[in-house]
Amino acid sequence: MLEVEAKFAVGDQEDVRARLNRKGVQMGSRQQERDVYYNAPHRDFGRTDEALRVRYDDVGFTVTYKGPKVRVGSAKAREEFNLPVASGETLEEILSRLGFRRAATVSKVREFYEMGDVTVTLDDVEGLGTFIEIEILTEDDKEDAADRIGAIAKELGVDGPPIYTSYLEMLLSKQQ
């Protein structure tokens, strides 16, 4: 499965919320997420553009692997695998004993809006600011997904350049 998404900085999330409401789209859920990212002992995920994270949220715990990003129009696509786990703490202990090192933690509050097969999230990321992500999961039609994402961004009044870096990359570059 490919995750195709575009991310934009937004100064005023209220304007985006109002546009979503005018389209009849209501918030599905709001949750706190804490993502703990790891680097591998045998290769540097920063260099290979991969990510391994343990997510703690209101629903439970998930381990996620993300492959390298590929630009598709004004969006990015990457392979993603998610697996629910019974205990984030136990998984983190296993990763640590296998030689994986914590790279950083990203904390955010997310609001989820569903528009058919499109997920719109409004994110308030600790230390970084507020953003909108528009995402479509697809098997192979990444170009069509990217075009649809661009059209939705326009409908929602989102302007400015898309951000191709992840929250992790943004946070790490800010710390340097």
mmCIF file with all atom_site columns, C-alpha atoms in Angstrom:
data_model
loop_
_atom_site.group_PDB
_atom_site.id
_atom_site.type_symbol
_atom_site.label_atom_id
_atom_site.label_alt_id
_atom_site.label_comp_id
_atom_site.label_asym_id
_atom_site.label_entity_id
_atom_site.label_seq_id
_atom_site.pdbx_PDB_ins_code
_atom_site.Cartn_x
_atom_site.Cartn_y
_atom_site.Cartn_z
_atom_site.occupancy
_atom_site.B_iso_or_equiv
_atom_site.pdbx_formal_charge
_atom_site.auth_seq_id
_atom_site.auth_comp_id
_atom_site.auth_asym_id
_atom_site.auth_atom_id
_atom_site.pdbx_PDB_model_num
ATOM 1   C CA . MET A 1 1   ? 0.000   0.000  0.000  1.00 0.00 ? 1   MET A CA 1
ATOM 2   C CA . LEU A 1 2   ? 1.240   3.476  -0.871 1.00 0.00 ? 2   LEU A CA 1
ATOM 3   C CA . GLU A 1 3   ? 0.528   6.513  1.251  1.00 0.00 ? 3   GLU A CA 1
ATOM 4   C CA . VAL A 1 4   ? 0.249   9.583  -0.997 1.00 0.00 ? 4   VAL A CA 1
ATOM 5   C CA . GLU A 1 5   ? 0.091   12.837 0.926  1.00 0.00 ? 5   GLU A CA 1
ATOM 6   C CA . ALA A 1 6   ? 0.708   16.541 0.817  1.00 0.00 ? 6   ALA A CA 1
ATOM 7   C CA . LYS A 1 7   ? 1.479   18.622 3.888  1.00 0.00 ? 7   LYS A CA 1
ATOM 8   C CA . PHE A 1 8   ? 1.162   22.382 4.222  1.00 0.00 ? 8   PHE A CA 1
ATOM 9   C CA . ALA A 1 9   ? 1.819   24.823 7.043  1.00 0.00 ? 9   ALA A CA 1
ATOM 10  C CA . VAL A 1 10  ? -1.380  26.631 8.043  1.00 0.00 ? 10  VAL A CA 1
ATOM 11  C CA . GLY A 1 11  ? -1.481  29.653 10.281 1.00 0.00 ? 11  GLY A CA 1
ATOM 12  C CA . ASP A 1 12  ? -5.235  29.521 10.884 1.00 0.00 ? 12  ASP A CA 1
ATOM 13  C CA . GLN A 1 13  ? -6.797  26.088 11.209 1.00 0.00 ? 13  GLN A CA 1
ATOM 14  C CA . GLU A 1 14  ? -10.207 27.706 11.885 1.00 0.00 ? 14  GLU A CA 1
ATOM 15  C CA . ASP A 1 15  ? -10.442 28.785 8.244  1.00 0.00 ? 15  ASP A CA 1
ATOM 16  C CA . VAL A 1 16  ? -9.774  25.226 7.070  1.00 0.00 ? 16  VAL A CA 1
ATOM 17  C CA . ARG A 1 17  ? -12.299 23.838 9.582  1.00 0.00 ? 17  ARG A CA 1
ATOM 18  C CA . ALA A 1 18  ? -14.917 26.292 8.296  1.00 0.00 ? 18  ALA A CA 1
ATOM 19  C CA . ARG A 1 19  ? -14.293 25.253 4.671  1.00 0.00 ? 19  ARG A CA 1
ATOM 20  C CA . LEU A 1 20  ? -14.547 21.579 5.637  1.00 0.00 ? 20  LEU A CA 1
ATOM 21  C CA . ASN A 1 21  ? -17.830 22.267 7.450  1.00 0.00 ? 21  ASN A CA 1
ATOM 22  C CA . ARG A 1 22  ? -19.223 24.136 4.412  1.00 0.00 ? 22  ARG A CA 1
ATOM 23  C CA . LYS A 1 23  ? -18.464 21.013 2.364  1.00 0.00 ? 23  LYS A CA 1
ATOM 24  C CA . GLY A 1 24  ? -20.413 18.963 4.930  1.00 0.00 ? 24  GLY A CA 1
ATOM 25  C CA . VAL A 1 25  ? -17.300 17.297 6.337  1.00 0.00 ? 25  VAL A CA 1
ATOM 26  C CA . GLN A 1 26  ? -17.323 16.926 10.113 1.00 0.00 ? 26  GLN A CA 1
ATOM 27  C CA . MET A 1 27  ? -14.417 16.017 12.378 1.00 0.00 ? 27  MET A CA 1
ATOM 28  C CA . GLY A 1 28  ? -14.341 12.244 12.884 1.00 0.00 ? 28  GLY A CA 1
ATOM 29  C CA . SER A 1 29  ? -12.007 12.220 15.861 1.00 0.00 ? 29  SER A CA 1
ATOM 30  C CA . ARG A 1 30  ? -9.367  14.174 17.720 1.00 0.00 ? 30  ARG A CA 1
ATOM 31  C CA . GLN A 1 31  ? -6.469  12.498 19.451 1.00 0.00 ? 31  GLN A CA 1
ATOM 32  C CA . GLN A 1 32  ? -3.077  12.993 21.017 1.00 0.00 ? 32  GLN A CA 1
ATOM 33  C CA . GLU A 1 33  ? -0.217  11.096 19.356 1.00 0.00 ? 33  GLU A CA 1
ATOM 34  C CA . ARG A 1 34  ? 3.323   10.502 20.539 1.00 0.00 ? 34  ARG A CA 1
ATOM 35  C CA . ASP A 1 35  ? 5.629   9.006  17.929 1.00 0.00 ? 35  ASP A CA 1
ATOM 36  C CA . VAL A 1 36  ? 8.952   7.569  19.052 1.00 0.00 ? 36  VAL A CA 1
ATOM 37  C CA . TYR A 1 37  ? 11.315  7.153  16.094 1.00 0.00 ? 37  TYR A CA 1
ATOM 38  C CA . TYR A 1 38  ? 14.192  4.695  15.974 1.00 0.00 ? 38  TYR A CA 1
ATOM 39  C CA . ASN A 1 39  ? 17.338  4.332  13.916 1.00 0.00 ? 39  ASN A CA 1
ATOM 40  C CA . ALA A 1 40  ? 18.749  0.939  12.967 1.00 0.00 ? 40  ALA A CA 1
ATOM 41  C CA . PRO A 1 41  ? 22.148  -0.351 14.093 1.00 0.00 ? 41  PRO A CA 1
ATOM 42  C CA . HIS A 1 42  ? 22.982  -1.638 10.582 1.00 0.00 ? 42  HIS A CA 1
ATOM 43  C CA . ARG A 1 43  ? 22.026  1.444  8.505  1.00 0.00 ? 43  ARG A CA 1
ATOM 44  C CA . ASP A 1 44  ? 21.131  5.099  9.017  1.00 0.00 ? 44  ASP A CA 1
ATOM 45  C CA . PHE A 1 45  ? 17.442  5.669  8.266  1.00 0.00 ? 45  PHE A CA 1
ATOM 46  C CA . GLY A 1 46  ? 18.175  9.379  7.820  1.00 0.00 ? 46  GLY A CA 1
ATOM 47  C CA . ARG A 1 47  ? 20.407  8.515  4.861  1.00 0.00 ? 47  ARG A CA 1
ATOM 48  C CA . THR A 1 48  ? 18.113  5.844  3.397  1.00 0.00 ? 48  THR A CA 1
ATOM 49  C CA . ASP A 1 49  ? 15.007  8.033  3.902  1.00 0.00 ? 49  ASP A CA 1
ATOM 50  C CA . GLU A 1 50  ? 13.214  5.317  5.873  1.00 0.00 ? 50  GLU A CA 1
ATOM 51  C CA . ALA A 1 51  ? 11.386  5.573  9.185  1.00 0.00 ? 51  ALA A CA 1
ATOM 52  C CA . LEU A 1 52  ? 10.606  3.185  12.012 1.00 0.00 ? 52  LEU A CA 1
ATOM 53  C CA . ARG A 1 53  ? 8.283   4.465  14.707 1.00 0.00 ? 53  ARG A CA 1
ATOM 54  C CA . VAL A 1 54  ? 6.307   3.338  17.708 1.00 0.00 ? 54  VAL A CA 1
ATOM 55  C CA . ARG A 1 55  ? 3.079   5.344  17.960 1.00 0.00 ? 55  ARG A CA 1
ATOM 56  C CA . TYR A 1 56  ? 1.212   5.893  21.206 1.00 0.00 ? 56  TYR A CA 1
ATOM 57  C CA . ASP A 1 57  ? -2.290  7.291  20.699 1.00 0.00 ? 57  ASP A CA 1
ATOM 58  C CA . ASP A 1 58  ? -5.760  7.236  22.226 1.00 0.00 ? 58  ASP A CA 1
ATOM 59  C CA . VAL A 1 59  ? -6.504  3.913  20.499 1.00 0.00 ? 59  VAL A CA 1
ATOM 60  C CA . GLY A 1 60  ? -3.378  1.945  21.443 1.00 0.00 ? 60  GLY A CA 1
ATOM 61  C CA . PHE A 1 61  ? 0.112   1.226  20.115 1.00 0.00 ? 61  PHE A CA 1
ATOM 62  C CA . THR A 1 62  ? 1.330   0.756  16.543 1.00 0.00 ? 62  THR A CA 1
ATOM 63  C CA . VAL A 1 63  ? 4.707   0.043  14.986 1.00 0.00 ? 63  VAL A CA 1
ATOM 64  C CA . THR A 1 64  ? 5.161   1.570  11.529 1.00 0.00 ? 64  THR A CA 1
ATOM 65  C CA . TYR A 1 65  ? 7.810   1.158  8.851  1.00 0.00 ? 65  TYR A CA 1
ATOM 66  C CA . LYS A 1 66  ? 7.920   3.784  6.085  1.00 0.00 ? 66  LYS A CA 1
ATOM 67  C CA . GLY A 1 67  ? 9.997   3.366  2.945  1.00 0.00 ? 67  GLY A CA 1
ATOM 68  C CA . PRO A 1 68  ? 11.805  6.140  1.063  1.00 0.00 ? 68  PRO A CA 1
ATOM 69  C CA . LYS A 1 69  ? 9.732   9.081  -0.187 1.00 0.00 ? 69  LYS A CA 1
ATOM 70  C CA . VAL A 1 70  ? 9.006   9.579  -3.880 1.00 0.00 ? 70  VAL A CA 1
ATOM 71  C CA . ARG A 1 71  ? 7.725   12.923 -5.187 1.00 0.00 ? 71  ARG A CA 1
ATOM 72  C CA . VAL A 1 72  ? 4.516   12.742 -7.181 1.00 0.00 ? 72  VAL A CA 1
ATOM 73  C CA . GLY A 1 73  ? 3.460   16.173 -8.440 1.00 0.00 ? 73  GLY A CA 1
ATOM 74  C CA . SER A 1 74  ? 2.998   18.367 -5.376 1.00 0.00 ? 74  SER A CA 1
ATOM 75  C CA . ALA A 1 75  ? 2.612   15.318 -3.121 1.00 0.00 ? 75  ALA A CA 1
ATOM 76  C CA . LYS A 1 76  ? 4.882   12.588 -1.856 1.00 0.00 ? 76  LYS A CA 1
ATOM 77  C CA . ALA A 1 77  ? 4.341   8.837  -1.807 1.00 0.00 ? 77  ALA A CA 1
ATOM 78  C CA . ARG A 1 78  ? 5.934   6.149  0.278  1.00 0.00 ? 78  ARG A CA 1
ATOM 79  C CA . GLU A 1 79  ? 5.351   2.537  1.138  1.00 0.00 ? 79  GLU A CA 1
ATOM 80  C CA . GLU A 1 80  ? 3.960   2.100  4.632  1.00 0.00 ? 80  GLU A CA 1
ATOM 81  C CA . PHE A 1 81  ? 3.372   -0.920 6.870  1.00 0.00 ? 81  PHE A CA 1
ATOM 82  C CA . ASN A 1 82  ? 1.488   -0.642 10.179 1.00 0.00 ? 82  ASN A CA 1
ATOM 83  C CA . LEU A 1 83  ? 1.106   -3.302 12.844 1.00 0.00 ? 83  LEU A CA 1
ATOM 84  C CA . PRO A 1 84  ? -0.840  -2.910 16.094 1.00 0.00 ? 84  PRO A CA 1
ATOM 85  C CA . VAL A 1 85  ? 1.110   -4.139 19.121 1.00 0.00 ? 85  VAL A CA 1
ATOM 86  C CA . ALA A 1 86  ? -0.065  -5.008 22.630 1.00 0.00 ? 86  ALA A CA 1
ATOM 87  C CA . SER A 1 87  ? 2.514   -2.817 24.401 1.00 0.00 ? 87  SER A CA 1
ATOM 88  C CA . GLY A 1 88  ? 4.525   0.095  23.053 1.00 0.00 ? 88  GLY A CA 1
ATOM 89  C CA . GLU A 1 89  ? 6.876   -0.047 26.045 1.00 0.00 ? 89  GLU A CA 1
ATOM 90  C CA . THR A 1 90  ? 7.642   -3.730 25.484 1.00 0.00 ? 90  THR A CA 1
ATOM 91  C CA . LEU A 1 91  ? 8.266   -3.139 21.780 1.00 0.00 ? 91  LEU A CA 1
ATOM 92  C CA . GLU A 1 92  ? 10.598  -0.246 22.597 1.00 0.00 ? 92  GLU A CA 1
ATOM 93  C CA . GLU A 1 93  ? 12.533  -2.482 25.020 1.00 0.00 ? 93  GLU A CA 1
ATOM 94  C CA . ILE A 1 94  ? 12.881  -5.163 22.321 1.00 0.00 ? 94  ILE A CA 1
ATOM 95  C CA . LEU A 1 95  ? 14.113  -2.594 19.778 1.00 0.00 ? 95  LEU A CA 1
ATOM 96  C CA . SER A 1 96  ? 16.615  -1.241 22.299 1.00 0.00 ? 96  SER A CA 1
ATOM 97  C CA . ARG A 1 97  ? 17.989  -4.716 23.068 1.00 0.00 ? 97  ARG A CA 1
ATOM 98  C CA . LEU A 1 98  ? 18.369  -5.345 19.323 1.00 0.00 ? 98  LEU A CA 1
ATOM 99  C CA . GLY A 1 99  ? 20.559  -2.236 19.019 1.00 0.00 ? 99  GLY A CA 1
ATOM 100 C CA . PHE A 1 100 ? 18.015  0.227  17.645 1.00 0.00 ? 100 PHE A CA 1
ATOM 101 C CA . ARG A 1 101 ? 18.491  3.762  18.991 1.00 0.00 ? 101 ARG A CA 1
ATOM 102 C CA . ARG A 1 102 ? 15.868  6.381  19.735 1.00 0.00 ? 102 ARG A CA 1
ATOM 103 C CA . ALA A 1 103 ? 16.188  9.198  17.217 1.00 0.00 ? 103 ALA A CA 1
ATOM 104 C CA . ALA A 1 104 ? 13.472  11.599 18.420 1.00 0.00 ? 104 ALA A CA 1
ATOM 105 C CA . THR A 1 105 ? 9.929   11.918 19.705 1.00 0.00 ? 105 THR A CA 1
ATOM 106 C CA . VAL A 1 106 ? 7.228   13.854 17.852 1.00 0.00 ? 106 VAL A CA 1
ATOM 107 C CA . SER A 1 107 ? 4.119   14.832 19.834 1.00 0.00 ? 107 SER A CA 1
ATOM 108 C CA . LYS A 1 108 ? 1.007   16.240 18.220 1.00 0.00 ? 108 LYS A CA 1
ATOM 109 C CA . VAL A 1 109 ? -2.721  16.707 18.505 1.00 0.00 ? 109 VAL A CA 1
ATOM 110 C CA . ARG A 1 110 ? -4.552  15.560 15.359 1.00 0.00 ? 110 ARG A CA 1
ATOM 111 C CA . GLU A 1 111 ? -8.055  16.155 14.085 1.00 0.00 ? 111 GLU A CA 1
ATOM 112 C CA . PHE A 1 112 ? -9.260  13.649 11.482 1.00 0.00 ? 112 PHE A CA 1
ATOM 113 C CA . TYR A 1 113 ? -11.716 14.448 8.686  1.00 0.00 ? 113 TYR A CA 1
ATOM 114 C CA . GLU A 1 114 ? -12.817 11.777 6.188  1.00 0.00 ? 114 GLU A CA 1
ATOM 115 C CA . MET A 1 115 ? -13.840 12.672 2.633  1.00 0.00 ? 115 MET A CA 1
ATOM 116 C CA . GLY A 1 116 ? -14.516 9.280  1.089  1.00 0.00 ? 116 GLY A CA 1
ATOM 117 C CA . ASP A 1 117 ? -11.116 7.679  0.537  1.00 0.00 ? 117 ASP A CA 1
ATOM 118 C CA . VAL A 1 118 ? -9.322  10.924 1.441  1.00 0.00 ? 118 VAL A CA 1
ATOM 119 C CA . THR A 1 119 ? -8.172  11.681 4.976  1.00 0.00 ? 119 THR A CA 1
ATOM 120 C CA . VAL A 1 120 ? -7.571  15.280 5.978  1.00 0.00 ? 120 VAL A CA 1
ATOM 121 C CA . THR A 1 121 ? -5.770  15.875 9.260  1.00 0.00 ? 121 THR A CA 1
ATOM 122 C CA . LEU A 1 122 ? -5.215  19.130 11.056 1.00 0.00 ? 122 LEU A CA 1
ATOM 123 C CA . ASP A 1 123 ? -2.083  18.789 13.153 1.00 0.00 ? 123 ASP A CA 1
ATOM 124 C CA . ASP A 1 124 ? -0.747  20.881 16.006 1.00 0.00 ? 124 ASP A CA 1
ATOM 125 C CA . VAL A 1 125 ? 2.822   19.628 16.348 1.00 0.00 ? 125 VAL A CA 1
ATOM 126 C CA . GLU A 1 126 ? 4.749   20.425 19.509 1.00 0.00 ? 126 GLU A CA 1
ATOM 127 C CA . GLY A 1 127 ? 7.704   22.668 18.690 1.00 0.00 ? 127 GLY A CA 1
ATOM 128 C CA . LEU A 1 128 ? 6.786   23.032 14.995 1.00 0.00 ? 128 LEU A CA 1
ATOM 129 C CA . GLY A 1 129 ? 3.349   24.660 14.607 1.00 0.00 ? 129 GLY A CA 1
ATOM 130 C CA . THR A 1 130 ? 0.113   23.856 12.786 1.00 0.00 ? 130 THR A CA 1
ATOM 131 C CA . PHE A 1 131 ? -0.281  21.924 9.557  1.00 0.00 ? 131 PHE A CA 1
ATOM 132 C CA . ILE A 1 132 ? -2.755  20.216 7.276  1.00 0.00 ? 132 ILE A CA 1
ATOM 133 C CA . GLU A 1 133 ? -2.095  16.817 5.702  1.00 0.00 ? 133 GLU A CA 1
ATOM 134 C CA . ILE A 1 134 ? -4.223  15.455 2.873  1.00 0.00 ? 134 ILE A CA 1
ATOM 135 C CA . GLU A 1 135 ? -3.713  11.725 2.332  1.00 0.00 ? 135 GLU A CA 1
ATOM 136 C CA . ILE A 1 136 ? -4.910  8.934  0.079  1.00 0.00 ? 136 ILE A CA 1
ATOM 137 C CA . LEU A 1 137 ? -3.935  5.273  0.411  1.00 0.00 ? 137 LEU A CA 1
ATOM 138 C CA . THR A 1 138 ? -3.641  3.564  -2.960 1.00 0.00 ? 138 THR A CA 1
ATOM 139 C CA . GLU A 1 139 ? -2.296  0.363  -4.449 1.00 0.00 ? 139 GLU A CA 1
ATOM 140 C CA . ASP A 1 140 ? -0.638  1.894  -7.508 1.00 0.00 ? 140 ASP A CA 1
ATOM 141 C CA . ASP A 1 141 ? -2.356  5.026  -8.872 1.00 0.00 ? 141 ASP A CA 1
ATOM 142 C CA . LYS A 1 142 ? -0.159  7.605  -7.183 1.00 0.00 ? 142 LYS A CA 1
ATOM 143 C CA . GLU A 1 143 ? -0.418  10.217 -9.966 1.00 0.00 ? 143 GLU A CA 1
ATOM 144 C CA . ASP A 1 144 ? -4.238  10.326 -9.797 1.00 0.00 ? 144 ASP A CA 1
ATOM 145 C CA . ALA A 1 145 ? -4.071  10.479 -5.995 1.00 0.00 ? 145 ALA A CA 1
ATOM 146 C CA . ALA A 1 146 ? -1.617  13.399 -6.146 1.00 0.00 ? 146 ALA A CA 1
ATOM 147 C CA . ASP A 1 147 ? -3.869  15.286 -8.582 1.00 0.00 ? 147 ASP A CA 1
ATOM 148 C CA . ARG A 1 148 ? -6.904  14.755 -6.341 1.00 0.00 ? 148 ARG A CA 1
ATOM 149 C CA . ILE A 1 149 ? -4.938  15.905 -3.288 1.00 0.00 ? 149 ILE A CA 1
ATOM 150 C CA . GLY A 1 150 ? -3.924  19.112 -5.105 1.00 0.00 ? 150 GLY A CA 1
ATOM 151 C CA . ALA A 1 151 ? -7.556  19.815 -6.041 1.00 0.00 ? 151 ALA A CA 1
ATOM 152 C CA . ILE A 1 152 ? -8.723  19.282 -2.446 1.00 0.00 ? 152 ILE A CA 1
ATOM 153 C CA . ALA A 1 153 ? -6.006  21.593 -1.120 1.00 0.00 ? 153 ALA A CA 1
ATOM 154 C CA . LYS A 1 154 ? -7.284  24.329 -3.446 1.00 0.00 ? 154 LYS A CA 1
ATOM 155 C CA . GLU A 1 155 ? -10.901 23.715 -2.383 1.00 0.00 ? 155 GLU A CA 1
ATOM 156 C CA . LEU A 1 156 ? -9.856  24.102 1.253  1.00 0.00 ? 156 LEU A CA 1
ATOM 157 C CA . GLY A 1 157 ? -8.026  27.364 0.544  1.00 0.00 ? 157 GLY A CA 1
ATOM 158 C CA . VAL A 1 158 ? -4.634  25.925 1.366  1.00 0.00 ? 158 VAL A CA 1
ATOM 159 C CA . ASP A 1 159 ? -1.870  27.865 -0.317 1.00 0.00 ? 159 ASP A CA 1
ATOM 160 C CA . GLY A 1 160 ? 1.843   27.991 0.008  1.00 0.00 ? 160 GLY A CA 1
ATOM 161 C CA . PRO A 1 161 ? 4.354   25.399 -1.037 1.00 0.00 ? 161 PRO A CA 1
ATOM 162 C CA . PRO A 1 162 ? 3.876   21.765 -0.032 1.00 0.00 ? 162 PRO A CA 1
ATOM 163 C CA . ILE A 1 163 ? 6.273   20.496 2.618  1.00 0.00 ? 163 ILE A CA 1
ATOM 164 C CA . TYR A 1 164 ? 8.084   17.328 1.560  1.00 0.00 ? 164 TYR A CA 1
ATOM 165 C CA . THR A 1 165 ? 9.923   16.720 4.821  1.00 0.00 ? 165 THR A CA 1
ATOM 166 C CA . SER A 1 166 ? 8.414   14.697 7.645  1.00 0.00 ? 166 SER A CA 1
ATOM 167 C CA . TYR A 1 167 ? 7.702   16.103 11.096 1.00 0.00 ? 167 TYR A CA 1
ATOM 168 C CA . LEU A 1 168 ? 10.659  14.039 12.302 1.00 0.00 ? 168 LEU A CA 1
ATOM 169 C CA . GLU A 1 169 ? 12.987  15.641 9.735  1.00 0.00 ? 169 GLU A CA 1
ATOM 170 C CA . MET A 1 170 ? 11.652  19.097 10.554 1.00 0.00 ? 170 MET A CA 1
ATOM 171 C CA . LEU A 1 171 ? 12.177  18.566 14.274 1.00 0.00 ? 171 LEU A CA 1
ATOM 172 C CA . LEU A 1 172 ? 15.689  17.135 13.854 1.00 0.00 ? 172 LEU A CA 1
ATOM 173 C CA . SER A 1 173 ? 16.767  20.009 11.589 1.00 0.00 ? 173 SER A CA 1
ATOM 174 C CA . LYS A 1 174 ? 15.444  22.514 14.135 1.00 0.00 ? 174 LYS A CA 1
ATOM 175 C CA . GLN A 1 175 ? 17.539  20.863 16.895 1.00 0.00 ? 175 GLN A CA 1
ATOM 176 C CA . GLN A 1 176 ? 20.795  21.140 14.926 1.00 0.00 ? 176 GLN A CA 1
#
